[in-house]
Short mmCIF file of C-alpha atoms and ligand atoms in Angstrom, two decimals:
data_model
loop_
_atom_site.label_atom_id
_atom_site.label_comp_id
_atom_site.label_asym_id
_atom_site.label_seq_id
_atom_site.Cartn_x
_atom_site.Cartn_y
_atom_site.Cartn_z
CA MET P 82 15.72 -9.90 18.66
CA THR P 83 13.19 -12.42 17.36
CA GLY P 84 12.78 -15.88 18.83
CA PRO P 85 9.64 -17.79 19.62
CA ALA P 86 6.53 -15.62 19.50
CA LYS P 87 5.21 -14.21 22.76
CA ARG P 88 1.49 -14.68 23.36
CA ILE P 89 -0.14 -11.59 24.80
CA ARG P 90 -3.73 -10.62 25.52
CA THR P 91 -5.47 -7.27 25.56
CA PRO P 92 -6.10 -5.06 27.47
CA LEU P 93 -2.44 -4.38 28.06
CA GLY P 94 -1.41 -3.35 31.56
CA GLU P 95 1.78 -1.38 32.05
CA THR P 96 3.53 -4.56 33.21
CA GLY P 97 2.40 -6.16 29.98
CA THR P 98 4.15 -3.58 27.80
CA ALA P 99 7.34 -3.28 29.89
CA GLY P 100 8.39 -6.82 29.01
CA LEU P 101 8.14 -6.25 25.26
CA ARG P 102 11.22 -5.41 23.20
CA SER P 103 11.64 -4.16 19.64
CA GLY P 104 11.92 -7.15 17.31
CA ASP P 105 9.78 -9.45 19.48
CA LEU P 106 7.35 -11.62 17.57
CA ILE P 107 3.89 -11.41 19.09
CA LEU P 108 0.69 -13.40 18.85
CA LEU P 109 -1.98 -11.01 20.08
CA SER P 110 -5.41 -12.10 21.30
CA GLY P 111 -8.35 -10.19 22.74
CA THR P 112 -10.10 -6.98 21.79
CA VAL P 113 -8.69 -4.38 19.40
CA TYR P 114 -10.43 -1.35 17.90
CA THR P 115 -10.03 -0.28 14.29
CA ALA P 116 -9.48 3.43 13.70
CA ARG P 117 -7.84 5.19 10.78
CA ASP P 118 -7.62 8.75 9.49
CA ALA P 119 -11.23 9.93 9.63
CA ALA P 120 -12.00 8.14 12.92
CA HIS P 121 -8.96 9.75 14.50
CA GLN P 122 -10.14 13.14 13.33
CA ARG P 123 -13.56 12.50 14.91
CA MET P 124 -12.02 11.32 18.17
CA ALA P 125 -9.80 14.41 18.29
CA GLU P 126 -12.88 16.62 17.83
CA ARG P 127 -14.67 14.84 20.67
CA ILE P 128 -11.68 15.27 22.95
CA ARG P 129 -11.53 18.97 22.08
CA ARG P 130 -15.20 19.36 22.92
CA ASP P 131 -14.82 17.29 26.10
CA GLU P 132 -17.23 14.64 24.82
CA PRO P 133 -16.91 10.91 25.56
CA LEU P 134 -15.13 8.66 23.06
CA PRO P 135 -16.93 5.65 21.55
CA PHE P 136 -14.88 3.33 23.78
CA GLY P 137 -12.66 3.59 26.86
CA LEU P 138 -8.97 3.83 25.99
CA ALA P 139 -7.37 2.53 29.20
CA GLY P 140 -5.09 -0.39 28.34
CA GLN P 141 -6.58 -0.71 24.87
CA VAL P 142 -5.03 -1.36 21.48
CA LEU P 143 -5.89 0.46 18.24
CA PHE P 144 -5.56 -1.22 14.86
CA TYR P 145 -4.97 1.32 12.09
CA ALA P 146 -7.09 -0.47 9.52
CA GLY P 147 -10.11 -0.18 7.27
CA PRO P 148 -11.40 -3.60 6.22
CA VAL P 149 -12.88 -4.71 2.92
CA PRO P 150 -16.64 -5.36 3.32
CA ALA P 151 -17.34 -8.92 4.47
CA ALA P 152 -18.62 -11.36 1.87
CA PRO P 153 -21.88 -13.07 2.94
CA GLY P 154 -21.27 -15.55 5.75
CA ARG P 155 -17.84 -14.18 6.67
CA VAL P 156 -16.91 -12.39 9.92
CA ILE P 157 -14.95 -9.70 8.13
CA GLY P 158 -13.34 -8.99 4.77
CA PRO P 159 -9.58 -8.74 4.25
CA ILE P 160 -8.03 -6.45 6.85
CA GLY P 161 -4.51 -5.19 7.39
CA PRO P 162 -2.48 -2.24 8.63
CA THR P 163 -2.40 1.20 7.06
CA SER P 164 0.53 3.66 7.33
CA SER P 165 0.73 4.89 10.91
CA TYR P 166 2.40 8.28 10.44
CA ARG P 167 -0.93 9.77 9.36
CA MET P 168 -2.31 9.07 12.84
CA ASP P 169 0.63 10.78 14.62
CA PRO P 170 -0.98 14.26 14.80
CA PHE P 171 -3.93 12.75 16.71
CA THR P 172 -2.16 10.24 18.93
CA LEU P 173 -0.79 12.21 21.88
CA PRO P 174 -4.14 12.81 23.63
CA LEU P 175 -5.03 9.14 23.12
CA LEU P 176 -1.81 7.99 24.80
CA GLU P 177 -2.47 10.43 27.63
CA ARG P 178 -5.86 8.79 28.11
CA GLY P 179 -4.35 5.35 28.57
CA LEU P 180 -3.98 3.89 25.07
CA LYS P 181 -1.31 1.18 25.43
CA GLY P 182 -0.88 -0.30 22.00
CA MET P 183 -1.10 0.62 18.33
CA ILE P 184 -0.98 -1.73 15.35
CA GLY P 185 -0.01 -0.29 11.98
CA LYS P 186 2.90 -0.16 9.60
CA GLY P 187 5.69 2.30 8.96
CA ASN P 188 7.42 5.08 10.83
CA ARG P 189 6.12 7.09 13.79
CA SER P 190 7.14 10.67 14.56
CA PRO P 191 9.85 11.28 17.18
CA GLN P 192 7.23 13.02 19.36
CA ILE P 193 5.02 9.93 19.43
CA VAL P 194 7.97 7.62 20.08
CA GLU P 195 8.89 9.84 23.07
CA ALA P 196 5.31 9.90 24.32
CA MET P 197 5.13 6.11 24.09
CA LYS P 198 8.10 5.84 26.42
CA ARG P 199 6.49 8.25 28.86
CA CYS P 200 3.12 6.49 28.75
CA GLY P 201 4.37 2.91 28.64
CA ALA P 202 2.83 2.18 25.26
CA VAL P 203 4.01 -0.08 22.44
CA TYR P 204 3.82 0.17 18.66
CA PHE P 205 3.31 -3.10 16.80
CA ALA P 206 3.60 -3.63 13.08
CA ALA P 207 1.45 -6.04 11.14
CA THR P 208 2.51 -7.26 7.71
CA GLY P 209 1.15 -4.84 5.13
CA GLY P 210 -0.59 -6.44 2.20
CA ALA P 211 -1.32 -9.71 4.05
CA ALA P 212 -4.95 -8.87 4.62
CA ALA P 213 -6.38 -12.23 3.60
CA LEU P 214 -4.28 -13.86 6.35
CA TYR P 215 -5.15 -11.29 9.00
CA ALA P 216 -8.87 -11.66 8.30
CA GLY P 217 -8.51 -15.25 9.50
CA THR P 218 -7.39 -14.08 12.95
CA VAL P 219 -10.57 -12.01 13.48
CA LYS P 220 -13.20 -14.06 15.28
CA ARG P 221 -15.80 -11.37 15.86
CA SER P 222 -16.39 -7.92 14.44
CA VAL P 223 -18.89 -5.32 15.65
CA LEU P 224 -19.32 -1.85 14.19
CA ILE P 225 -19.39 0.49 17.19
CA ALA P 226 -19.03 4.05 15.86
CA PHE P 227 -18.98 6.40 12.87
CA GLU P 228 -20.89 4.11 10.52
CA ASP P 229 -21.16 6.94 8.00
CA LEU P 230 -17.40 6.76 7.45
CA GLY P 231 -17.75 3.46 5.57
CA PRO P 232 -14.39 1.67 5.62
CA GLU P 233 -13.15 4.21 8.16
CA ALA P 234 -15.76 3.35 10.82
CA VAL P 235 -14.67 2.00 14.20
CA TYR P 236 -15.04 -1.77 14.65
CA ARG P 237 -14.48 -3.70 17.84
CA LEU P 238 -12.65 -6.87 16.83
CA GLU P 239 -11.99 -10.02 18.80
CA VAL P 240 -8.74 -11.43 17.47
CA GLU P 241 -6.89 -14.65 18.12
CA ASP P 242 -3.16 -15.11 17.67
CA MET P 243 -2.73 -12.13 15.42
CA PRO P 244 0.94 -12.18 14.25
CA LEU P 245 2.70 -8.89 14.99
CA VAL P 246 6.19 -7.54 15.51
CA VAL P 247 7.16 -4.99 18.18
CA VAL P 248 8.64 -1.97 16.38
CA ASN P 249 8.83 0.65 19.14
CA ASP P 250 8.94 -0.64 22.70
CA CYS P 251 8.58 1.65 25.71
CA HIS P 252 12.33 1.63 26.40
CA GLY P 253 13.40 3.43 23.24
CA GLY P 254 13.95 0.33 21.09
CA ASP P 255 13.13 0.85 17.42
CA LEU P 256 13.16 -2.14 15.08
CA TYR P 257 13.13 -0.01 11.93
CA ARG P 258 16.36 1.73 12.96
CA GLU P 259 18.02 -1.38 14.36
CA GLY P 260 17.08 -3.58 11.41
CA VAL P 261 18.36 -1.17 8.77
CA GLU P 262 21.62 -0.64 10.69
CA ARG P 263 22.20 -4.37 10.66
CA TYR P 264 21.67 -4.87 6.94
CA ARG P 265 22.77 -1.63 5.30
CA VAL P 266 25.71 -2.05 2.92
CA GLN P 267 27.94 0.96 3.60
CA SER P 268 29.96 1.11 0.39
CA LEU P 269 27.04 1.90 -1.91
CA MET J 268 -11.56 1.56 -44.25
CA ASN J 269 -13.22 -0.95 -41.95
CA ILE J 270 -14.67 0.39 -38.75
CA ARG J 271 -15.23 -2.15 -36.01
CA GLU J 272 -18.14 -1.57 -33.69
CA LEU J 273 -17.70 -2.32 -30.01
CA PRO J 274 -20.54 -2.02 -27.50
CA THR J 275 -19.53 -0.05 -24.40
CA GLN J 276 -21.33 -2.70 -22.35
CA THR J 277 -18.39 -5.01 -23.17
CA VAL J 278 -16.03 -2.39 -21.76
CA THR J 279 -18.08 -2.14 -18.56
CA ASP J 280 -18.17 -5.91 -18.07
CA THR J 281 -14.45 -6.25 -18.73
CA VAL J 282 -13.43 -3.41 -16.41
CA ALA J 283 -15.61 -4.88 -13.63
CA ARG J 284 -14.02 -8.31 -14.04
CA LEU J 285 -10.46 -6.95 -14.17
CA CYS J 286 -10.95 -4.86 -10.99
CA VAL J 287 -11.83 -8.03 -9.11
CA GLU J 288 -9.20 -10.27 -10.72
CA ALA J 289 -6.42 -7.75 -10.15
CA ASN J 290 -7.27 -7.64 -6.46
CA PHE J 291 -7.69 -11.39 -5.96
CA PHE J 292 -4.90 -12.84 -8.07
CA LEU J 293 -1.33 -11.61 -7.72
CA GLY J 294 0.61 -11.97 -11.01
CA GLU J 295 2.94 -14.92 -11.60
CA ASP J 296 5.84 -12.54 -12.26
CA VAL J 297 5.43 -10.94 -8.84
CA LEU J 298 5.13 -14.32 -7.14
CA ALA J 299 8.30 -15.55 -8.86
CA LYS J 300 10.24 -12.45 -7.71
CA LEU J 301 8.95 -12.85 -4.16
CA ARG J 302 10.13 -16.48 -4.14
CA ASP J 303 13.56 -15.37 -5.41
CA CYS J 304 13.74 -12.85 -2.60
CA LEU J 305 12.76 -15.43 -0.02
CA GLU J 306 15.69 -17.55 -1.15
CA ARG J 307 18.15 -14.67 -1.02
CA GLU J 308 16.93 -12.94 2.14
CA GLU J 309 19.25 -13.29 5.12
CA SER J 310 17.15 -11.64 7.79
CA PRO J 311 14.99 -14.16 9.69
CA LEU J 312 12.25 -11.57 10.18
CA GLY J 313 12.48 -10.64 6.51
CA LYS J 314 12.09 -14.27 5.52
CA SER J 315 9.03 -14.67 7.71
CA VAL J 316 7.47 -11.57 6.13
CA LEU J 317 8.05 -12.94 2.63
CA GLU J 318 6.55 -16.28 3.66
CA GLN J 319 3.50 -14.44 4.97
CA VAL J 320 3.15 -12.42 1.78
CA LEU J 321 3.36 -15.55 -0.38
CA GLY J 322 0.96 -17.42 1.93
CA ASN J 323 -1.39 -14.46 1.77
CA ALA J 324 -1.37 -14.42 -2.03
CA ALA J 325 -2.22 -18.13 -2.04
CA ALA J 326 -5.02 -17.60 0.51
CA ALA J 327 -6.49 -14.70 -1.46
CA ARG J 328 -6.49 -16.77 -4.65
CA GLU J 329 -8.05 -19.77 -2.94
CA LYS J 330 -10.72 -17.90 -0.98
CA GLN J 331 -11.31 -15.41 -3.80
CA VAL J 332 -10.80 -12.37 -1.61
CA ALA J 333 -8.65 -9.27 -1.94
CA MET J 334 -4.97 -9.79 -1.10
CA CYS J 335 -4.79 -6.36 0.56
CA GLN J 336 -7.50 -4.39 2.35
CA ASP J 337 -6.47 -1.35 0.35
CA THR J 338 -8.03 -2.44 -2.92
CA GLY J 339 -6.78 0.75 -4.44
CA TYR J 340 -7.70 3.69 -6.55
CA ALA J 341 -8.66 2.20 -9.92
CA VAL J 342 -6.25 3.37 -12.61
CA VAL J 343 -7.40 2.30 -16.08
CA PHE J 344 -5.27 2.41 -19.21
CA LEU J 345 -7.03 2.25 -22.57
CA GLU J 346 -5.17 1.73 -25.81
CA ILE J 347 -7.84 2.33 -28.40
CA GLY J 348 -7.40 1.25 -31.98
CA GLN J 349 -8.34 4.15 -34.26
CA ASP J 350 -10.65 1.91 -36.30
CA VAL J 351 -12.93 1.18 -33.34
CA HIS J 352 -16.31 2.80 -32.98
CA PHE J 353 -17.91 2.51 -29.55
CA THR J 354 -21.67 2.01 -29.51
CA GLY J 355 -24.36 2.06 -26.85
CA GLY J 356 -23.27 4.96 -24.66
CA GLY J 357 -20.27 7.01 -23.58
CA LEU J 358 -16.94 5.23 -23.34
CA MET J 359 -15.76 7.10 -20.25
CA GLU J 360 -19.00 6.48 -18.39
CA SER J 361 -18.81 2.78 -19.31
CA VAL J 362 -15.39 2.56 -17.65
CA GLN J 363 -16.70 4.25 -14.49
CA GLU J 364 -19.66 1.92 -14.44
CA GLY J 365 -17.29 -1.05 -14.68
CA VAL J 366 -15.31 0.19 -11.68
CA ARG J 367 -18.53 0.80 -9.74
CA ARG J 368 -19.72 -2.75 -10.42
CA GLY J 369 -16.39 -4.44 -9.86
CA TYR J 370 -15.88 -2.80 -6.47
CA GLN J 371 -19.46 -3.56 -5.44
CA SER J 372 -19.44 -7.20 -6.49
CA GLY J 373 -15.89 -8.03 -5.27
CA PRO J 374 -16.59 -6.95 -2.64
CA LEU J 375 -13.69 -4.53 -2.67
CA ARG J 376 -13.06 -1.56 -0.41
CA LYS J 377 -14.28 1.87 -1.48
CA SER J 378 -11.31 4.14 -0.94
CA VAL J 379 -12.08 7.33 -2.86
CA VAL J 380 -13.23 10.67 -1.44
CA ARG J 381 -15.13 13.13 -3.62
CA ASP J 382 -12.97 16.11 -2.78
CA PRO J 383 -9.37 16.22 -1.54
CA LEU J 384 -10.12 18.71 1.22
CA ARG J 385 -13.75 18.01 2.14
CA ARG J 386 -13.18 14.24 2.12
CA VAL J 387 -16.50 12.45 1.85
CA ASN J 388 -16.30 8.88 0.52
CA THR J 389 -17.97 8.48 -2.89
CA GLY J 390 -19.18 5.06 -1.78
CA ASP J 391 -18.45 3.22 -5.04
CA ASN J 392 -14.73 3.79 -5.59
CA THR J 393 -15.35 6.03 -8.58
CA PRO J 394 -14.17 8.07 -10.27
CA ALA J 395 -11.40 5.95 -11.75
CA ILE J 396 -8.38 7.59 -13.33
CA VAL J 397 -8.52 6.83 -17.04
CA HIS J 398 -5.55 7.18 -19.39
CA CYS J 399 -6.38 6.90 -23.10
CA GLU J 400 -4.08 6.44 -26.03
CA ILE J 401 -5.09 6.14 -29.68
CA VAL J 402 -3.14 3.45 -31.51
CA PRO J 403 -3.37 1.89 -34.99
CA GLY J 404 -5.72 -1.04 -35.50
CA ASP J 405 -9.22 -2.10 -34.52
CA ARG J 406 -8.59 -3.57 -31.05
CA VAL J 407 -8.83 -2.10 -27.57
CA ARG J 408 -6.30 -3.00 -24.91
CA LEU J 409 -7.58 -2.40 -21.44
CA ILE J 410 -5.46 -2.52 -18.29
CA VAL J 411 -6.83 -2.10 -14.79
CA ALA J 412 -4.21 -1.26 -12.17
CA PRO J 413 -5.64 -0.64 -8.68
CA LYS J 414 -3.13 1.48 -6.75
CA GLY J 415 -2.77 1.45 -2.97
CA GLY J 416 -2.39 4.71 -1.08
CA GLY J 417 0.51 3.68 1.16
CA SER J 418 2.98 3.26 -1.66
CA GLU J 419 1.51 6.05 -3.82
CA ASN J 420 2.15 8.46 -0.93
CA MET J 421 5.89 7.72 -1.07
CA SER J 422 6.14 8.84 -4.70
CA GLU J 423 7.68 12.11 -5.90
CA VAL J 424 8.45 14.26 -8.94
CA LYS J 425 11.56 16.40 -9.19
CA MET J 426 12.76 18.76 -11.92
CA LEU J 427 16.53 18.23 -11.95
CA PRO J 428 18.94 20.40 -13.94
CA PRO J 429 20.40 18.53 -16.94
CA SER J 430 23.84 18.77 -15.31
CA ALA J 431 22.63 16.40 -12.56
CA GLY J 432 22.91 13.66 -15.19
CA ARG J 433 22.73 9.95 -14.59
CA GLU J 434 24.28 10.23 -11.11
CA GLY J 435 21.81 12.89 -10.02
CA VAL J 436 18.91 10.74 -11.16
CA MET J 437 20.29 7.66 -9.39
CA ASP J 438 20.83 9.64 -6.16
CA PHE J 439 17.30 10.99 -6.23
CA VAL J 440 15.75 7.56 -6.84
CA ALA J 441 17.79 5.83 -4.14
CA ASP J 442 17.11 8.63 -1.69
CA ARG J 443 13.37 8.50 -2.38
CA VAL J 444 13.37 4.80 -1.48
CA ARG J 445 15.51 5.43 1.62
CA ARG J 446 13.16 8.15 2.86
CA SER J 447 10.16 5.88 2.25
CA GLY J 448 11.61 3.30 4.63
CA PRO J 449 8.97 0.87 5.88
CA ASN J 450 5.95 2.94 4.81
CA PRO J 451 5.18 1.56 1.32
CA CYS J 452 5.21 -2.13 2.40
CA PRO J 453 8.54 -3.24 0.98
CA PRO J 454 9.63 -5.16 -0.99
CA VAL J 455 8.60 -2.55 -3.54
CA ILE J 456 8.83 -2.03 -7.26
CA VAL J 457 10.40 1.31 -8.12
CA GLY J 458 8.90 2.96 -11.18
CA VAL J 459 11.05 5.74 -12.62
CA GLY J 460 9.88 8.16 -15.28
CA LEU J 461 12.62 10.16 -16.90
CA GLY J 462 12.33 13.10 -19.27
CA GLY J 463 9.25 14.50 -20.96
CA THR J 464 7.56 17.27 -19.02
CA PHE J 465 6.43 17.62 -15.42
CA GLU J 466 3.27 15.54 -15.93
CA LYS J 467 4.72 13.21 -18.55
CA CYS J 468 7.45 11.85 -16.31
CA ALA J 469 4.91 11.02 -13.60
CA PHE J 470 2.83 9.16 -16.16
CA LEU J 471 5.89 7.27 -17.41
CA ALA J 472 6.79 6.25 -13.87
CA LYS J 473 3.28 4.88 -13.38
CA LYS J 474 3.30 3.13 -16.73
CA SER J 475 6.66 1.49 -16.05
CA LEU J 476 4.97 -0.41 -13.21
CA LEU J 477 2.90 -2.32 -15.76
CA ARG J 478 5.97 -3.98 -17.26
CA THR J 479 6.36 -7.68 -16.46
CA LEU J 480 8.83 -8.11 -13.60
CA GLY J 481 12.11 -9.57 -14.73
CA GLU J 482 11.88 -7.98 -18.17
CA PRO J 483 14.74 -5.51 -18.50
CA HIS J 484 14.50 -2.25 -20.43
CA PRO J 485 14.97 -2.91 -24.18
CA ASP J 486 17.74 -0.27 -24.36
CA PRO J 487 20.92 -1.77 -22.79
CA TYR J 488 21.86 1.67 -21.39
CA TYR J 489 18.69 1.76 -19.28
CA ALA J 490 18.76 -1.97 -18.57
CA GLU J 491 22.14 -1.44 -16.95
CA MET J 492 20.89 1.58 -15.03
CA GLU J 493 17.97 -0.46 -13.75
CA SER J 494 20.15 -3.21 -12.39
CA GLU J 495 22.57 -0.71 -10.86
CA LEU J 496 19.69 1.10 -9.21
CA LEU J 497 18.26 -2.16 -7.90
CA GLU J 498 21.58 -2.98 -6.31
CA ARG J 499 21.80 0.46 -4.71
CA VAL J 500 18.27 0.29 -3.38
CA ASN J 501 18.79 -3.15 -1.92
CA ALA J 502 22.01 -1.97 -0.27
CA LEU J 503 19.89 0.41 1.83
CA GLY J 504 19.10 -2.51 4.17
CA ILE J 505 15.42 -1.58 4.60
CA GLY J 506 14.31 -5.14 3.85
CA PRO J 507 10.85 -6.72 3.85
CA MET J 508 8.40 -4.47 5.76
CA GLY J 509 11.37 -2.30 6.76
CA TYR J 510 12.49 -4.68 9.52
CA GLY J 511 15.98 -4.77 7.96
CA GLY J 512 17.12 -7.12 5.24
CA ARG J 513 18.56 -7.63 1.79
CA CYS J 514 15.38 -7.39 -0.23
CA THR J 515 13.99 -3.84 -0.34
CA ALA J 516 12.91 -3.87 -3.98
CA LEU J 517 11.84 -6.59 -6.39
CA ALA J 518 12.71 -4.49 -9.42
CA VAL J 519 13.46 -1.00 -10.73
CA HIS J 520 11.80 -0.03 -14.00
CA VAL J 521 12.87 3.07 -15.92
CA GLU J 522 10.96 4.64 -18.80
CA ALA J 523 12.60 7.54 -20.65
CA HIS J 524 11.24 10.16 -23.04
CA PRO J 525 12.72 13.12 -24.97
CA CYS J 526 12.76 16.32 -22.96
CA HIS J 527 13.42 20.07 -23.16
CA ILE J 528 17.01 21.29 -23.49
CA ALA J 529 16.64 22.97 -20.08
CA SER J 530 15.07 20.07 -18.19
CA LEU J 531 15.70 16.70 -16.63
CA PRO J 532 12.36 15.73 -15.07
CA VAL J 533 12.38 12.60 -12.94
CA ALA J 534 9.48 10.90 -11.20
CA VAL J 535 9.55 7.99 -8.79
CA ASN J 536 6.33 6.04 -8.39
CA ILE J 537 6.63 3.48 -5.61
CA GLN J 538 4.61 0.28 -5.97
CA CYS J 539 4.20 -2.11 -3.04
CA HIS J 540 4.50 -5.88 -3.36
CA ALA J 541 0.72 -5.99 -3.91
CA ALA J 542 1.52 -5.06 -7.52
CA ARG J 543 -1.85 -5.46 -9.17
CA HIS J 544 -2.69 -5.11 -12.82
CA LYS J 545 -4.76 -7.23 -15.14
CA GLU J 546 -5.46 -6.68 -18.81
CA ALA J 547 -7.70 -7.75 -21.65
CA VAL J 548 -7.79 -7.13 -25.38
CA LEU J 549 -11.22 -6.50 -26.86
S1 LIG S 772 1.13 -0.12 0.42
FE1 LIG S 772 0.28 -1.79 -0.85
S2 LIG S 772 0.47 -3.67 0.36
FE2 LIG S 772 0.74 -1.91 1.73
S3 LIG S 772 -1.30 -1.58 2.57
FE3 LIG S 772 -1.08 -0.22 0.80
S4 LIG S 772 -1.88 -1.37 -0.94
FE4 LIG S 772 -1.57 -2.82 0.71
#
């Protein structure tokens, strides 16, 4: 694991995700969509009612994040990952509709890890609490849905060389498990 | 008896300023611990995370922006000297107004919903949680500690039987950190409240997070327990951001309180590396 960072660009095709392995360092460029708890709930409702989503999911990447409001003259305020497990109950139908990547932090449920393998999707982690740095990788930001949700609205972001790590690849690799196994001290 | 008058406007202005400063400027004690960790960390990924976190703190300070997008639920501690008389409006409302202004002017993120089940954002990050204590004197000590949701969610209270003893407490604390894994943005600070009642131990755990990192407990018994716990937690191998590594926690702080003959309450409040608190004395 680790080595020089791989540069990848969204949207991610299936071939794009197959080459990624847990522990890979990534510099991601292209479009990503922010969506956290409340936006996921809204998307789930739309899917249940057979209504269109605010953006097409095929090959796309979601960033579990709610930014700080932008100061005047800035593209965006500080932005970084939120805990991903809270999105697990809403994620299966999104993967089934072609979602290929998710950026967050922390554990995913076994069901979602399985579904990612089946759907050829990848889970990336961003460094939590490094939001001033991540804001610098966002070149454009457009609010595209659920404005009333405030920090939980959906933004389309154009990012450049966003530093990420592959946690769950689509072959069953899991950096959280592998990393802890390597460094755990058994005797204590 | 001399009563000192203090306009609540001063409280509002100070709270507003501290909300912003806490979010922009990570404390020197936290930075020093992060640098220590960077030196000790063996995992290459762990090292790169710690470099990012330190670089981020520097960037936030320089650009005067929040270090983390989760600018927290505002938790405010007031230690009010009993010889102070507040003038010009309600004290509690003046604290809320300070939070409102601080989060607006930052700008900081508004992360509070009005109701836990109906979940509509209040739009100004109020209400803050306010803890008041009356102390001797004519000064007011004011601490603003914005608390992120990711690490707060990994916290827990447990009512152990007294027979569980020191070992039972240590097992519970270590296991709470193990089960939290990567979720609370390690390296973390582990706040442990011990004794008191159900609510008191949670409060103690929170309060222990305000202690300067690197300062051991004044009682050698608990100082030793803290360092033993830190060693156990770091042996878990979770590491920075949970990618595996030596540095899972920067510190473990324990605060203890007398308790009922039947009880051994223990609370673990997990604090992420964005350990924010700023204070002022008025
Ligand atoms: S746990 Fe702390 S560092 Fe991580 S996202 Fe939340 S507030 Fe930020």
